[in-house]
Amino acid sequence: MNVAFDHLVHLTERPEQAKTAFEQWGFTAIHGGRHPSWGTYNALCCFEHLRYIEWIGIADEQTAKTCGNPLIDQLVADRQEGNGFSQFAFRTNNIGAVAAHLKRNGFTPIGPLPGSRERDDGKRLTWSMLFIEDDTDGAFRYPFFIQWGDGDDVRMNELAPLMRHPIGSVSLSSISLYTLGLERAVNGYRRLFDLPEPDVGRDEAGAYAELAVGGIAIRFYEADRRHPSTRPFSCRLVGMQEQRRIEIDGATYIVSKP
């Protein structure tokens, strides 16, 4: 399956505050816009290779609870646990081919579902989203897929100024997430993306299995069963001249040198 990592979703009560905090640390960040049909709004921080962080907040809880979009359903559920990373997406230029791939590999796709918002300059951004019917019994969560209305070349030109940061050329290189069944999660992702055996190792968060997908590394950890979670808990940003650990709104950003 030909996909590239697109973005990591960070649920927060006040996206504008996360944006301001990142600007104070030397990043370029922007207000995104509102999604009236979902009851949400966002702010963004873009990195090399069209990767970005989306800080998303719920402005209209009733709309969010009833809109029927699987991502928003997940955000509403995660909100009960608190702020933090929630989901992540891979980009494709052929969402129909991805849906066919999912079916061949034994998954049930949901969608594509439309999405849109209006930028501050008046341009309407459009996209399609594809989800996977959950067959995990809550042991882990699958990503979703997105196809933008504009091609990568158009988006690269428009977003180029936003991918430049005062602190350096920054890229999002990895995501770490919890599972309630490490082997099952890894095998699920291998089946999803047709991947080989994972690399294994241990770091400050514990033992992990790592898969390379769409230009980034995904590290899977077994959750502490006293505090069960299947959410991503940290990501790594590389390209800065100094190392830093940023804790904000329930999520950890590990900043490191190239």
PDB file of N, CA and C in Angstrom, residues 39-77:
ATOM      1  N   GLY A  39     -18.421  19.979  14.994  1.00  0.00           N
ATOM      2  CA  GLY A  39     -18.373  20.629  16.298  1.00  0.00           C
ATOM      3  C   GLY A  39     -16.971  20.795  16.845  1.00  0.00           C
ATOM      4  N   THR A  40     -15.962  20.851  15.971  1.00  0.00           N
ATOM      5  CA  THR A  40     -14.567  20.939  16.408  1.00  0.00           C
ATOM      6  C   THR A  40     -13.859  22.116  15.738  1.00  0.00           C
ATOM      7  N   TYR A  41     -12.683  22.450  16.260  1.00  0.00           N
ATOM      8  CA  TYR A  41     -11.810  23.445  15.628  1.00  0.00           C
ATOM      9  C   TYR A  41     -10.372  23.058  15.917  1.00  0.00           C
ATOM     10  N   ASN A  42      -9.419  23.645  15.159  1.00  0.00           N
ATOM     11  CA  ASN A  42      -8.047  23.173  15.311  1.00  0.00           C
ATOM     12  C   ASN A  42      -7.001  24.267  15.138  1.00  0.00           C
ATOM     13  N   ALA A  43      -5.781  23.908  15.493  1.00  0.00           N
ATOM     14  CA  ALA A  43      -4.568  24.663  15.218  1.00  0.00           C
ATOM     15  C   ALA A  43      -3.531  23.651  14.748  1.00  0.00           C
ATOM     16  N   LEU A  44      -2.506  24.139  14.032  1.00  0.00           N
ATOM     17  CA  LEU A  44      -1.600  23.226  13.340  1.00  0.00           C
ATOM     18  C   LEU A  44      -0.146  23.636  13.496  1.00  0.00           C
ATOM     19  N   CYS A  45       0.733  22.629  13.455  1.00  0.00           N
ATOM     20  CA  CYS A  45       2.171  22.845  13.350  1.00  0.00           C
ATOM     21  C   CYS A  45       2.692  21.892  12.281  1.00  0.00           C
ATOM     22  N   CYS A  46       3.241  22.451  11.210  1.00  0.00           N
ATOM     23  CA  CYS A  46       3.645  21.651  10.040  1.00  0.00           C
ATOM     24  C   CYS A  46       5.144  21.392  10.044  1.00  0.00           C
ATOM     25  N   PHE A  47       5.521  20.239   9.508  1.00  0.00           N
ATOM     26  CA  PHE A  47       6.918  19.829   9.449  1.00  0.00           C
ATOM     27  C   PHE A  47       7.270  19.358   8.036  1.00  0.00           C
ATOM     28  N   GLU A  48       8.523  19.001   7.861  1.00  0.00           N
ATOM     29  CA  GLU A  48       8.976  18.519   6.552  1.00  0.00           C
ATOM     30  C   GLU A  48       8.139  17.326   6.086  1.00  0.00           C
ATOM     31  N   HIS A  49       8.100  17.141   4.770  1.00  0.00           N
ATOM     32  CA  HIS A  49       7.411  16.012   4.134  1.00  0.00           C
ATOM     33  C   HIS A  49       5.890  16.068   4.325  1.00  0.00           C
ATOM     34  N   LEU A  50       5.353  17.289   4.527  1.00  0.00           N
ATOM     35  CA  LEU A  50       3.906  17.492   4.662  1.00  0.00           C
ATOM     36  C   LEU A  50       3.326  16.782   5.886  1.00  0.00           C
ATOM     37  N   ARG A  51       4.136  16.579   6.901  1.00  0.00           N
ATOM     38  CA  ARG A  51       3.654  16.006   8.148  1.00  0.00           C
ATOM     39  C   ARG A  51       3.277  17.141   9.101  1.00  0.00           C
ATOM     40  N   TYR A  52       2.295  16.899   9.945  1.00  0.00           N
ATOM     41  CA  TYR A  52       1.913  17.963  10.867  1.00  0.00           C
ATOM     42  C   TYR A  52       1.238  17.416  12.119  1.00  0.00           C
ATOM     43  N   ILE A  53       1.229  18.268  13.139  1.00  0.00           N
ATOM     44  CA  ILE A  53       0.469  18.037  14.364  1.00  0.00           C
ATOM     45  C   ILE A  53      -0.830  18.817  14.248  1.00  0.00           C
ATOM     46  N   GLU A  54      -1.933  18.175  14.569  1.00  0.00           N
ATOM     47  CA  GLU A  54      -3.218  18.861  14.641  1.00  0.00           C
ATOM     48  C   GLU A  54      -3.668  18.891  16.095  1.00  0.00           C
ATOM     49  N   TRP A  55      -3.735  20.089  16.671  1.00  0.00           N
ATOM     50  CA  TRP A  55      -4.345  20.251  17.980  1.00  0.00           C
ATOM     51  C   TRP A  55      -5.825  20.502  17.743  1.00  0.00           C
ATOM     52  N   ILE A  56      -6.656  19.655  18.255  1.00  0.00           N
ATOM     53  CA  ILE A  56      -8.082  19.752  17.964  1.00  0.00           C
ATOM     54  C   ILE A  56      -8.882  19.832  19.262  1.00  0.00           C
ATOM     55  N   GLY A  57      -9.863  20.706  19.260  1.00  0.00           N
ATOM     56  CA  GLY A  57     -10.715  20.877  20.419  1.00  0.00           C
ATOM     57  C   GLY A  57     -12.179  20.751  20.038  1.00  0.00           C
ATOM     58  N   ILE A  58     -12.992  20.430  21.001  1.00  0.00           N
ATOM     59  CA  ILE A  58     -14.431  20.292  20.778  1.00  0.00           C
ATOM     60  C   ILE A  58     -15.118  21.582  21.222  1.00  0.00           C
ATOM     61  N   ALA A  59     -15.748  22.256  20.257  1.00  0.00           N
ATOM     62  CA  ALA A  59     -16.431  23.518  20.533  1.00  0.00           C
ATOM     63  C   ALA A  59     -17.917  23.316  20.773  1.00  0.00           C
ATOM     64  N   ASP A  60     -18.493  22.314  20.129  1.00  0.00           N
ATOM     65  CA  ASP A  60     -19.929  22.029  20.232  1.00  0.00           C
ATOM     66  C   ASP A  60     -20.075  20.543  20.551  1.00  0.00           C
ATOM     67  N   GLU A  61     -20.229  20.234  21.825  1.00  0.00           N
ATOM     68  CA  GLU A  61     -20.227  18.840  22.247  1.00  0.00           C
ATOM     69  C   GLU A  61     -21.392  18.052  21.655  1.00  0.00           C
ATOM     70  N   GLN A  62     -22.565  18.660  21.553  1.00  0.00           N
ATOM     71  CA  GLN A  62     -23.715  17.941  21.025  1.00  0.00           C
ATOM     72  C   GLN A  62     -23.503  17.559  19.572  1.00  0.00           C
ATOM     73  N   THR A  63     -22.977  18.488  18.772  1.00  0.00           N
ATOM     74  CA  THR A  63     -22.680  18.185  17.371  1.00  0.00           C
ATOM     75  C   THR A  63     -21.615  17.108  17.269  1.00  0.00           C
ATOM     76  N   ALA A  64     -20.579  17.203  18.102  1.00  0.00           N
ATOM     77  CA  ALA A  64     -19.505  16.210  18.079  1.00  0.00           C
ATOM     78  C   ALA A  64     -20.038  14.818  18.410  1.00  0.00           C
ATOM     79  N   LYS A  65     -20.957  14.743  19.357  1.00  0.00           N
ATOM     80  CA  LYS A  65     -21.485  13.446  19.775  1.00  0.00           C
ATOM     81  C   LYS A  65     -22.390  12.808  18.735  1.00  0.00           C
ATOM     82  N   THR A  66     -22.965  13.607  17.851  1.00  0.00           N
ATOM     83  CA  THR A  66     -23.975  13.088  16.922  1.00  0.00           C
ATOM     84  C   THR A  66     -23.565  13.154  15.455  1.00  0.00           C
ATOM     85  N   CYS A  67     -22.351  13.628  15.150  1.00  0.00           N
ATOM     86  CA  CYS A  67     -21.981  13.836  13.739  1.00  0.00           C
ATOM     87  C   CYS A  67     -21.731  12.538  12.986  1.00  0.00           C
ATOM     88  N   GLY A  68     -21.366  11.463  13.684  1.00  0.00           N
ATOM     89  CA  GLY A  68     -21.196  10.166  13.028  1.00  0.00           C
ATOM     90  C   GLY A  68     -19.852   9.939  12.380  1.00  0.00           C
ATOM     91  N   ASN A  69     -18.911  10.865  12.543  1.00  0.00           N
ATOM     92  CA  ASN A  69     -17.573  10.658  11.996  1.00  0.00           C
ATOM     93  C   ASN A  69     -16.748   9.833  12.987  1.00  0.00           C
ATOM     94  N   PRO A  70     -16.133   8.727  12.563  1.00  0.00           N
ATOM     95  CA  PRO A  70     -15.408   7.867  13.505  1.00  0.00           C
ATOM     96  C   PRO A  70     -14.283   8.569  14.254  1.00  0.00           C
ATOM     97  N   LEU A  71     -13.601   9.521  13.605  1.00  0.00           N
ATOM     98  CA  LEU A  71     -12.541  10.240  14.306  1.00  0.00           C
ATOM     99  C   LEU A  71     -13.126  11.069  15.438  1.00  0.00           C
ATOM    100  N   ILE A  72     -14.205  11.769  15.185  1.00  0.00           N
ATOM    101  CA  ILE A  72     -14.811  12.607  16.207  1.00  0.00           C
ATOM    102  C   ILE A  72     -15.401  11.742  17.313  1.00  0.00           C
ATOM    103  N   ASP A  73     -15.973  10.594  16.944  1.00  0.00           N
ATOM    104  CA  ASP A  73     -16.440   9.650  17.965  1.00  0.00           C
ATOM    105  C   ASP A  73     -15.297   9.255  18.899  1.00  0.00           C
ATOM    106  N   GLN A  74     -14.110   9.016  18.314  1.00  0.00           N
ATOM    107  CA  GLN A  74     -12.942   8.645  19.125  1.00  0.00           C
ATOM    108  C   GLN A  74     -12.528   9.791  20.041  1.00  0.00           C
ATOM    109  N   LEU A  75     -12.564  11.015  19.525  1.00  0.00           N
ATOM    110  CA  LEU A  75     -12.201  12.172  20.338  1.00  0.00           C
ATOM    111  C   LEU A  75     -13.163  12.347  21.511  1.00  0.00           C
ATOM    112  N   VAL A  76     -14.448  12.178  21.244  1.00  0.00           N
ATOM    113  CA  VAL A  76     -15.438  12.302  22.321  1.00  0.00           C
ATOM    114  C   VAL A  76     -15.175  11.254  23.406  1.00  0.00           C
ATOM    115  N   ALA A  77     -14.869  10.025  22.976  1.00  0.00           N
ATOM    116  CA  ALA A  77     -14.570   8.967  23.944  1.00  0.00           C
ATOM    117  C   ALA A  77     -13.283   9.266  24.711  1.00  0.00           C
TER     118      ALA A  77
END
